[in-house]
Short mmCIF file of N, CA, C and O in Angstrom, two decimals:
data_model
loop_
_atom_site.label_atom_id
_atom_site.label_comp_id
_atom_site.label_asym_id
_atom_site.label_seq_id
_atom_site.Cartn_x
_atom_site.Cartn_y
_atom_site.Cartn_z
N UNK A 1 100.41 73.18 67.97
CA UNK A 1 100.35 73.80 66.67
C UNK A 1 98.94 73.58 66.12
O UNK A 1 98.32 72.56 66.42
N UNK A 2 98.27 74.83 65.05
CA UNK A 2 97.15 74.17 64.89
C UNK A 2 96.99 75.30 63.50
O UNK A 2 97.46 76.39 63.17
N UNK A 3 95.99 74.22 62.92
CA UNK A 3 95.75 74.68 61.21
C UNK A 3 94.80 75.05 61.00
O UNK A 3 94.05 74.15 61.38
N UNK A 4 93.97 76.21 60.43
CA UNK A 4 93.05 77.20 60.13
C UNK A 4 92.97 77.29 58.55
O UNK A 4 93.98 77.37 57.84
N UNK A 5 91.61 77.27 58.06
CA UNK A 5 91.33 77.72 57.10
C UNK A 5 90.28 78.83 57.12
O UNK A 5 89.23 78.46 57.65
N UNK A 6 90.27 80.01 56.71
CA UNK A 6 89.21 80.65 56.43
C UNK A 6 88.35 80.98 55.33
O UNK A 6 88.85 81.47 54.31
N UNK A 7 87.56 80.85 55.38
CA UNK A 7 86.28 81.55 54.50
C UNK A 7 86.20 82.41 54.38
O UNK A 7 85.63 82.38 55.47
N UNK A 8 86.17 83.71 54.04
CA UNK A 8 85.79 85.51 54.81
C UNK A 8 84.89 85.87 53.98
O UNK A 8 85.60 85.92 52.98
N UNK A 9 83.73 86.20 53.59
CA UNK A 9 82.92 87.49 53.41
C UNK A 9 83.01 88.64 54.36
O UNK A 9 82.97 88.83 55.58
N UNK A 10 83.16 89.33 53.27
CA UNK A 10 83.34 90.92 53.82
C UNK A 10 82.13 91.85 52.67
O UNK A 10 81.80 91.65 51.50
N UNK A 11 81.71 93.02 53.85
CA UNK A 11 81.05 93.32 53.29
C UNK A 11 81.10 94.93 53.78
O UNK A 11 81.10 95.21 54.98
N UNK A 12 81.13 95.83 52.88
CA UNK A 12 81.46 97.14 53.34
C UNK A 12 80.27 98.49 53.27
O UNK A 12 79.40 98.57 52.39
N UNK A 13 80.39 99.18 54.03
CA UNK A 13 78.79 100.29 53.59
C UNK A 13 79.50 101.33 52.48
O UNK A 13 79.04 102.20 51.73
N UNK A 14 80.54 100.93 52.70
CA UNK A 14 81.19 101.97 51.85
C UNK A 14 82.77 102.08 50.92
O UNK A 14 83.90 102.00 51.40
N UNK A 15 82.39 102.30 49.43
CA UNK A 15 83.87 101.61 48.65
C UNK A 15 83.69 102.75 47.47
O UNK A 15 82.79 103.25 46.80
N UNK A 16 84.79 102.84 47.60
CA UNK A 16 85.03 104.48 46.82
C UNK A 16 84.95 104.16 45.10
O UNK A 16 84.78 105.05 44.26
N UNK A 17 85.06 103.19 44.90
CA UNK A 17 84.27 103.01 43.26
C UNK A 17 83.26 102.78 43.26
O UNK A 17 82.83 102.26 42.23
N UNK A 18 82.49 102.97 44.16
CA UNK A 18 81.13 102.71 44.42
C UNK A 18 80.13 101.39 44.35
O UNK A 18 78.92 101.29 44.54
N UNK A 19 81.20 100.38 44.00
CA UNK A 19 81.04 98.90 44.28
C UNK A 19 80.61 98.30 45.26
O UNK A 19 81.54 97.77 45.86
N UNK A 20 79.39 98.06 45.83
CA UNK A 20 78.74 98.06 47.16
C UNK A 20 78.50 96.39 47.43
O UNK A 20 78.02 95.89 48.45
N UNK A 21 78.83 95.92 46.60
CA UNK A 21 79.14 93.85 46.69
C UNK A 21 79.82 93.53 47.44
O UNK A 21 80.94 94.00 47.63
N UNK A 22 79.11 92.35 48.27
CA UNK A 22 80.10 91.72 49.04
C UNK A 22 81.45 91.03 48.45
O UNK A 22 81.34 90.94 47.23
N UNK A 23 82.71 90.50 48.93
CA UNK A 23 83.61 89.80 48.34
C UNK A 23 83.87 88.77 48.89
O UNK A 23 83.30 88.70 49.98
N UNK A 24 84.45 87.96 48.66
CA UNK A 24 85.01 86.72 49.15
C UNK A 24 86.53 86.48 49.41
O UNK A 24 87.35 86.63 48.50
N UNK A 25 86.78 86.22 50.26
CA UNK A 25 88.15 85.37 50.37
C UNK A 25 88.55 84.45 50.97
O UNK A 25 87.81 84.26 51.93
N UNK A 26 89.81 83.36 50.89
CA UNK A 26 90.08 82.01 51.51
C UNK A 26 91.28 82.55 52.05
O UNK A 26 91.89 83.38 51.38
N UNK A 27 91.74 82.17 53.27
CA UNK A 27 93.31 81.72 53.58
C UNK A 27 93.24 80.74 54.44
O UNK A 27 92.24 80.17 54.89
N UNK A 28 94.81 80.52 54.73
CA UNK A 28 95.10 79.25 55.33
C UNK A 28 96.42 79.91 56.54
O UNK A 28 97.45 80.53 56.25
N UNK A 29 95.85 79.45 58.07
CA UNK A 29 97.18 79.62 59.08
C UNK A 29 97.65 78.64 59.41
O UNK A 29 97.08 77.61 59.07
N UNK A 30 98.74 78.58 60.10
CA UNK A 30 99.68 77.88 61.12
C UNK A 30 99.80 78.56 62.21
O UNK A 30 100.58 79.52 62.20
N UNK A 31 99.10 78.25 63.32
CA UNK A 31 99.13 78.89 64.79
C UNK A 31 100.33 78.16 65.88
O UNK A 31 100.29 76.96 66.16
N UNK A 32 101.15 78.90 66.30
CA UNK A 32 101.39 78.44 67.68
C UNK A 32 101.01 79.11 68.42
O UNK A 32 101.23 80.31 68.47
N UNK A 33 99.94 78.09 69.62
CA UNK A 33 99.61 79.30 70.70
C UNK A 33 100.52 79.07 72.22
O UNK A 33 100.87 77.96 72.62
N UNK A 34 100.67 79.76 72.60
CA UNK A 34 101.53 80.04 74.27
C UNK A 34 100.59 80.60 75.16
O UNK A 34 100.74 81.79 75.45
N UNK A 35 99.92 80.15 75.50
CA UNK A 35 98.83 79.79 76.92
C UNK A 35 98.85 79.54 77.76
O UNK A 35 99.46 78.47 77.80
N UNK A 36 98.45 79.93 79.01
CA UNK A 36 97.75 79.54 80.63
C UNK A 36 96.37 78.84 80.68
O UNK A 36 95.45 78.92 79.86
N UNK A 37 96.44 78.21 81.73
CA UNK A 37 95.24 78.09 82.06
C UNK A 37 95.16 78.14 83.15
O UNK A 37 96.09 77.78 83.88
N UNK A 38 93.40 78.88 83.87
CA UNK A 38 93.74 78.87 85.38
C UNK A 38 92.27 78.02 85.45
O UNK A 38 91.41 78.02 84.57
N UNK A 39 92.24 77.31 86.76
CA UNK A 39 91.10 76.18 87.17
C UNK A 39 90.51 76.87 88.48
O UNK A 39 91.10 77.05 89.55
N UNK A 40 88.99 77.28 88.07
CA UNK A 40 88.61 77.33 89.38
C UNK A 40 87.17 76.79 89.40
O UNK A 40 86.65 76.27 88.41
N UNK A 41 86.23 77.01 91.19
CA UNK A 41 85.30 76.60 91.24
C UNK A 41 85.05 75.10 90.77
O UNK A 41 83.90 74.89 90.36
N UNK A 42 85.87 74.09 90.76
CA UNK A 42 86.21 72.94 90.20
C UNK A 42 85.64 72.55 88.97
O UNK A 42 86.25 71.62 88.43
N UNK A 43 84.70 72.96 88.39
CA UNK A 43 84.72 72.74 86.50
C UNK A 43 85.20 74.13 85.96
O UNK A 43 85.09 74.27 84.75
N UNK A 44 85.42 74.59 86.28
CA UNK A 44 85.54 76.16 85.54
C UNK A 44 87.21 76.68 85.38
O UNK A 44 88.21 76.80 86.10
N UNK A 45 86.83 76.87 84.03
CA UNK A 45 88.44 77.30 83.66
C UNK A 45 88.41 78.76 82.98
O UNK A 45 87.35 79.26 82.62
N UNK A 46 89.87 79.51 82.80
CA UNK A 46 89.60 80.06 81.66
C UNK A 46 91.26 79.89 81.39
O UNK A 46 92.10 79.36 82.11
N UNK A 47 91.39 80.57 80.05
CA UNK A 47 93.22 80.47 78.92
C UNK A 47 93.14 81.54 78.46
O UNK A 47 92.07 82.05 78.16
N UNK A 48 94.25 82.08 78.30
CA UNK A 48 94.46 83.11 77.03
C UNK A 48 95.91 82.80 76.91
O UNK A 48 96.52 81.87 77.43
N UNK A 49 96.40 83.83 76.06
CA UNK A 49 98.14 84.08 75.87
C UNK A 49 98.06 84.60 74.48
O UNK A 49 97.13 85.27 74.04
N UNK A 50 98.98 84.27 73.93
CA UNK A 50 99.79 84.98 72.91
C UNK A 50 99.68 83.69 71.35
O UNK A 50 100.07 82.53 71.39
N UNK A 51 99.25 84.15 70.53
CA UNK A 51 99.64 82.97 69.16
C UNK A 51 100.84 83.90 68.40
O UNK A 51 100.99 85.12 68.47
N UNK A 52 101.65 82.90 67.63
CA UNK A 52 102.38 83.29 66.60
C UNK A 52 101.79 82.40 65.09
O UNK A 52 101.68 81.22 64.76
N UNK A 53 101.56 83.45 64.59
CA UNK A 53 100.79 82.88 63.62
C UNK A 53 101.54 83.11 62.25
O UNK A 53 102.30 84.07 62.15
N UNK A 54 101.29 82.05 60.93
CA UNK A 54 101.91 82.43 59.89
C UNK A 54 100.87 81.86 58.65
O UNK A 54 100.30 80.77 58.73
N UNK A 55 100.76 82.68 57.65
CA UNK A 55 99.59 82.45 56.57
C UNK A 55 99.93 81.67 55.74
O UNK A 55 100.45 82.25 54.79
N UNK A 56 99.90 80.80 55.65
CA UNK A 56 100.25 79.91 54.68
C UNK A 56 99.82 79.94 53.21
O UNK A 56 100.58 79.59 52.31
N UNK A 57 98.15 80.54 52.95
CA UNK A 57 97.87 80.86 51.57
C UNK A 57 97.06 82.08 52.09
O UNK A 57 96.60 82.31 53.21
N UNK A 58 97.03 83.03 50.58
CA UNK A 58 96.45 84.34 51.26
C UNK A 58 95.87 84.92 50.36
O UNK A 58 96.09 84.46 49.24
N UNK A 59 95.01 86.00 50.45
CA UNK A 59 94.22 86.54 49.37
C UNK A 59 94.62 87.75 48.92
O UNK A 59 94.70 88.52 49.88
N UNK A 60 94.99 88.41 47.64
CA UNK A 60 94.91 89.56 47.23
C UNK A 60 94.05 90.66 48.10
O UNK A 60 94.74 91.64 48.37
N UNK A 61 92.45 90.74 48.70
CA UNK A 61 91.59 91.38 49.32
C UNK A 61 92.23 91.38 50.57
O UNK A 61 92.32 92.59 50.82
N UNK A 62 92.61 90.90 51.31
CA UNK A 62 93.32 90.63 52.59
C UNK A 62 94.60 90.75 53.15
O UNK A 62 95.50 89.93 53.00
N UNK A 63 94.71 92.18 54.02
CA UNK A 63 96.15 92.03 54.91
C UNK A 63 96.39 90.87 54.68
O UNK A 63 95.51 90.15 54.20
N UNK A 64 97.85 90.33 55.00
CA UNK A 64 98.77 89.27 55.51
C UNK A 64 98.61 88.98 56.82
O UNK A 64 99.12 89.94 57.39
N UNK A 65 98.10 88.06 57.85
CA UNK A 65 97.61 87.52 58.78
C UNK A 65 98.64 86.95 59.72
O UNK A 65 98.45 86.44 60.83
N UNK A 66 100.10 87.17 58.88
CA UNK A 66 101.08 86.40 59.81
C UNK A 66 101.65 87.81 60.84
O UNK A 66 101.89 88.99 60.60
N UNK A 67 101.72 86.97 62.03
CA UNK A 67 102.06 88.13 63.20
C UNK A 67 101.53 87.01 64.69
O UNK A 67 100.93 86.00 65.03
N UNK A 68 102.22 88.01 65.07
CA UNK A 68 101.03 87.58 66.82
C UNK A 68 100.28 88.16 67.27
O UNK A 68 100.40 89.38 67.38
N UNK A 69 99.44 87.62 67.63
CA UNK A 69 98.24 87.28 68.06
C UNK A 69 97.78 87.44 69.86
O UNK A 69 98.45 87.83 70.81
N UNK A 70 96.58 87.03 69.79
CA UNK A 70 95.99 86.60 71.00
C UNK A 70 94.82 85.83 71.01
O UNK A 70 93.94 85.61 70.18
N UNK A 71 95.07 85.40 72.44
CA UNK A 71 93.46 84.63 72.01
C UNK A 71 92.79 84.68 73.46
O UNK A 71 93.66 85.01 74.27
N UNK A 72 91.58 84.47 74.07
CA UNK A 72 90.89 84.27 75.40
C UNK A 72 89.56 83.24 75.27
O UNK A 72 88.87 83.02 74.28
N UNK A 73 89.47 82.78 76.38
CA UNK A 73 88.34 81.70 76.41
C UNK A 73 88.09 81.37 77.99
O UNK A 73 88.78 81.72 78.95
N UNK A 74 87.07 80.70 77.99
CA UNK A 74 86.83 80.29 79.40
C UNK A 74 86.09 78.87 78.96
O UNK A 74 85.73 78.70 77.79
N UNK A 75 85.94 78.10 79.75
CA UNK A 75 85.28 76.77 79.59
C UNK A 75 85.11 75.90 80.78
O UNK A 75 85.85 75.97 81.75
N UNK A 76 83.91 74.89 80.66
CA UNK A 76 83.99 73.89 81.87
C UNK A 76 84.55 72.71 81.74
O UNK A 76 84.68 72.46 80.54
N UNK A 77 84.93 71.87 82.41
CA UNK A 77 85.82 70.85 82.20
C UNK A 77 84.75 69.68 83.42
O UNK A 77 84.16 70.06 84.44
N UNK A 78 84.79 68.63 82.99
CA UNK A 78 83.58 67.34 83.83
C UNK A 78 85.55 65.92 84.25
O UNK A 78 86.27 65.28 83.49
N UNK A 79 85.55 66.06 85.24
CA UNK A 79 86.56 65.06 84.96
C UNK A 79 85.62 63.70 85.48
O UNK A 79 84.62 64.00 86.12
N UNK A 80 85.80 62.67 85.31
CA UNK A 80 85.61 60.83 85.74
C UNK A 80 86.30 60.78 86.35
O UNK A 80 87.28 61.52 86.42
N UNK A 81 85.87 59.40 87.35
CA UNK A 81 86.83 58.98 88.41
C UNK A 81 88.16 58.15 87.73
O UNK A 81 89.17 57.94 88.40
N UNK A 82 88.00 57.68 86.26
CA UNK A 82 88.71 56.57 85.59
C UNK A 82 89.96 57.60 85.01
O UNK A 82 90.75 57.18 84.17
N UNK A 83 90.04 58.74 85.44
CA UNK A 83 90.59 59.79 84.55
C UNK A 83 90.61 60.56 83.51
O UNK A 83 91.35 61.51 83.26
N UNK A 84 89.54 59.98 82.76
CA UNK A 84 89.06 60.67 81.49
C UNK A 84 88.27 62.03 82.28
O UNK A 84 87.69 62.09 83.36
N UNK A 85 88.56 63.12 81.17
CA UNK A 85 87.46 64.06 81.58
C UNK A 85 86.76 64.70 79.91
O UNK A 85 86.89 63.98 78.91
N UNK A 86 86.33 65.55 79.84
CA UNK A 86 84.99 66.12 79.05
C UNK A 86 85.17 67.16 79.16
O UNK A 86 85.06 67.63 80.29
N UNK A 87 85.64 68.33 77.67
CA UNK A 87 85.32 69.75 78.06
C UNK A 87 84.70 70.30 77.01
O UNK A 87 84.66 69.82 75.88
N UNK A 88 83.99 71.77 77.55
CA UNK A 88 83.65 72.25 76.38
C UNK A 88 84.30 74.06 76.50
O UNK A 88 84.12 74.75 77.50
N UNK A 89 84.90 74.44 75.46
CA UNK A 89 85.61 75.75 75.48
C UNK A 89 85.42 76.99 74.25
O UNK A 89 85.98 77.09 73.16
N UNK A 90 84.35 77.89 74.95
CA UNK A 90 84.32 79.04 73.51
C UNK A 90 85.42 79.73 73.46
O UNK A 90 86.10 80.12 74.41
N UNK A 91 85.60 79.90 72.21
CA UNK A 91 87.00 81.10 72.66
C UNK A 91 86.83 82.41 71.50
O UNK A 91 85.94 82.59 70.67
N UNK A 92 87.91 83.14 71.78
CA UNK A 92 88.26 83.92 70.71
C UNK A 92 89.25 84.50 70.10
O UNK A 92 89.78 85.36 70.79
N UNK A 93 89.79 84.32 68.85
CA UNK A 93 91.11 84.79 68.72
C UNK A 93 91.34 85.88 67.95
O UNK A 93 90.59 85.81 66.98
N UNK A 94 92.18 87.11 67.88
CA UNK A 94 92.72 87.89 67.26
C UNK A 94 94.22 87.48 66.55
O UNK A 94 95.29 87.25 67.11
N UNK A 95 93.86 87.48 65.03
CA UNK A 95 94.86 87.38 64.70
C UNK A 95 96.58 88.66 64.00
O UNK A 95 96.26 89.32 63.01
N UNK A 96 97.11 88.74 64.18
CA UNK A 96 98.36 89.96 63.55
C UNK A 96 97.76 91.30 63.99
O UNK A 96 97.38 92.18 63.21
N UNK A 97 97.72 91.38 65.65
CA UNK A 97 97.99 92.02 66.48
C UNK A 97 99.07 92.91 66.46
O UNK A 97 99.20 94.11 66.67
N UNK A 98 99.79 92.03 66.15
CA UNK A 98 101.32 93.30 66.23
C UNK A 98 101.81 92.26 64.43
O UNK A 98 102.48 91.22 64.43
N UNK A 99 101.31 92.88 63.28
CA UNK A 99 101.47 92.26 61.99
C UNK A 99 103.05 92.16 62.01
O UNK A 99 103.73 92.85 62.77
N UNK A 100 103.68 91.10 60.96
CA UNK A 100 104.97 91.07 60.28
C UNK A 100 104.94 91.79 59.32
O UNK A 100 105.94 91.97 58.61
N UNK A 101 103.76 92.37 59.10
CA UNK A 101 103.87 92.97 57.33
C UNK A 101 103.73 94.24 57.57
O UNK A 101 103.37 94.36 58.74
N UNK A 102 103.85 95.42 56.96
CA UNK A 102 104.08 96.76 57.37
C UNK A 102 102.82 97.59 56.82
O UNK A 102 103.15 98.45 56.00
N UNK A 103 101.08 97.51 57.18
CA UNK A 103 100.67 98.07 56.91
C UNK A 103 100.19 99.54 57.20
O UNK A 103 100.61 99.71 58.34
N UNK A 104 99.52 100.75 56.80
CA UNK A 104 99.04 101.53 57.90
C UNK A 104 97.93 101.40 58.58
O UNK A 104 97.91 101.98 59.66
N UNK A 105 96.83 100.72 58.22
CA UNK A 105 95.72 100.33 58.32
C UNK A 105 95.97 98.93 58.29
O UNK A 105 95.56 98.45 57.24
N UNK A 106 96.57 97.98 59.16
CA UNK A 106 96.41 96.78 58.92
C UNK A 106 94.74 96.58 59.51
O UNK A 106 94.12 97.06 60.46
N UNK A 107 94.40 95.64 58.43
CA UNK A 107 93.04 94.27 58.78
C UNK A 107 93.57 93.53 59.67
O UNK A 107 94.80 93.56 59.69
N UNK A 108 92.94 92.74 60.56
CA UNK A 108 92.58 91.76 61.64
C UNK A 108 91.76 91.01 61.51
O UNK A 108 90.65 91.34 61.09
N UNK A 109 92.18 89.40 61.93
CA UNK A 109 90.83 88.76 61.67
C UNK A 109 90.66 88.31 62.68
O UNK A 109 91.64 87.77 63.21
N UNK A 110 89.17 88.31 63.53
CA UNK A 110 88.89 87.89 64.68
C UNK A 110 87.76 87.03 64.54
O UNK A 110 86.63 87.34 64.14
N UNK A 111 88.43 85.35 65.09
CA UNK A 111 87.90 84.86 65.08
C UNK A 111 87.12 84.20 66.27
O UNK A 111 87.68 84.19 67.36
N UNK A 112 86.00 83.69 66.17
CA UNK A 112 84.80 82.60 67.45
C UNK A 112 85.02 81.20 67.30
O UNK A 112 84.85 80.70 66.19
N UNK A 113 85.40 80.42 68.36
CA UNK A 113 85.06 79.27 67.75
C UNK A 113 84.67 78.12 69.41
O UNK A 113 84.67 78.63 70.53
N UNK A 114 84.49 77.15 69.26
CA UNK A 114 84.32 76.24 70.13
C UNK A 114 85.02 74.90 70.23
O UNK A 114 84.72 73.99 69.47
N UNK A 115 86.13 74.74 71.34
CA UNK A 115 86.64 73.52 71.35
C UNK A 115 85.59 72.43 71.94
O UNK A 115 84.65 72.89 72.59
N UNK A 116 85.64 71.64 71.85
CA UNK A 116 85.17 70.38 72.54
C UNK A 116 86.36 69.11 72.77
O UNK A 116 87.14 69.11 71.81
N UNK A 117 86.64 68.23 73.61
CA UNK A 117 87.10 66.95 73.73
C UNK A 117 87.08 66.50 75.09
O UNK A 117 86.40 66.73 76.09
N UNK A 118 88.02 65.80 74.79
CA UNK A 118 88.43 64.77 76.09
C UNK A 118 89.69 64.70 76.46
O UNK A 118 90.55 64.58 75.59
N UNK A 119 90.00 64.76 77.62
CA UNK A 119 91.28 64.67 77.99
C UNK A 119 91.64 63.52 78.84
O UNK A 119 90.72 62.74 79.07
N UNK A 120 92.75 63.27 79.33
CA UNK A 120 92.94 62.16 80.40
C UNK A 120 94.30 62.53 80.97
O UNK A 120 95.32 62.94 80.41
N UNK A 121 94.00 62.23 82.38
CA UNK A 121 94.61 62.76 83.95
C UNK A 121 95.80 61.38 83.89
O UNK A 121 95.39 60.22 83.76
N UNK A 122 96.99 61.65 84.00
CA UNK A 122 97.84 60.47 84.33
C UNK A 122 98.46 60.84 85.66
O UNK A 122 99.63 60.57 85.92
N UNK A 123 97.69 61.42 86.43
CA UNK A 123 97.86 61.62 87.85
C UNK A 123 97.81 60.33 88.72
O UNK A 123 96.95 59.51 88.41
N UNK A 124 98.53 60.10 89.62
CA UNK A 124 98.76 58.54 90.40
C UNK A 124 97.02 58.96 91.40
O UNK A 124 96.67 60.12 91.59
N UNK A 125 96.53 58.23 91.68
CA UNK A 125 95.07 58.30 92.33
C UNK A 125 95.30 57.27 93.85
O UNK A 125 94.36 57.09 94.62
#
């Protein structure tokens, strides 16, 4: 499970009251994502799958964000002989892909981001 806040500036070439300002908005998700991962070339990975996502706070300016999703990434992974390993993972996610909310024009928010950590192998050696 994982928790998102956004920031959004948006900024449009074109707004029919002729209001040409950028705007602002905040929300807040709850992701579950349902993922693969495949390992190759021995550091090299990549994931994707499916999120179910739900907005927890939301903006007047902004579709409703709860729906599913997707997401894709690729990353390298360093493992140690002690079992610890080291990764680093860009990814990207699309959020309300297929929305809960019934717009005709639904918004999407697609986001970039970068995991980093550490993991550890409880594999018998």
């Amino acid at each position: 499970m994982e928790y998102a806040k956004h920031s959004i500036e948006s900024k449009s070439s074109y707004q029919p009251d002729g209001d040409m300002s950028p705007y602002n908005a905040d929300l807040s998700l709850i992701n579950i994502p349902f993922t693969v991962r495949a390992n190759f070339a021995n550091y090299f990975f990549a994931n994707g799958g499916l999120l179910l996502g739900f907005e927890t706070s939301s903006s007047n300016i902004i579709d409703k964000q709860s729906g599913v999703g997707a997401l894709l990434g690729v990353g390298v992974q360093y493992e140690l002989n002690n079992g610890l390993g080291l990764f680093v993972n860009p990814y990207t996610k699309m959020h309300a892909l297929i929305p809960f909310s019934s717009e005709k024009y639904h918004q999407r928010l697609l986001e970039w981001g970068l995991r980093v950590g550490v993991t550890y192998s409880f594999r018998a050696k």
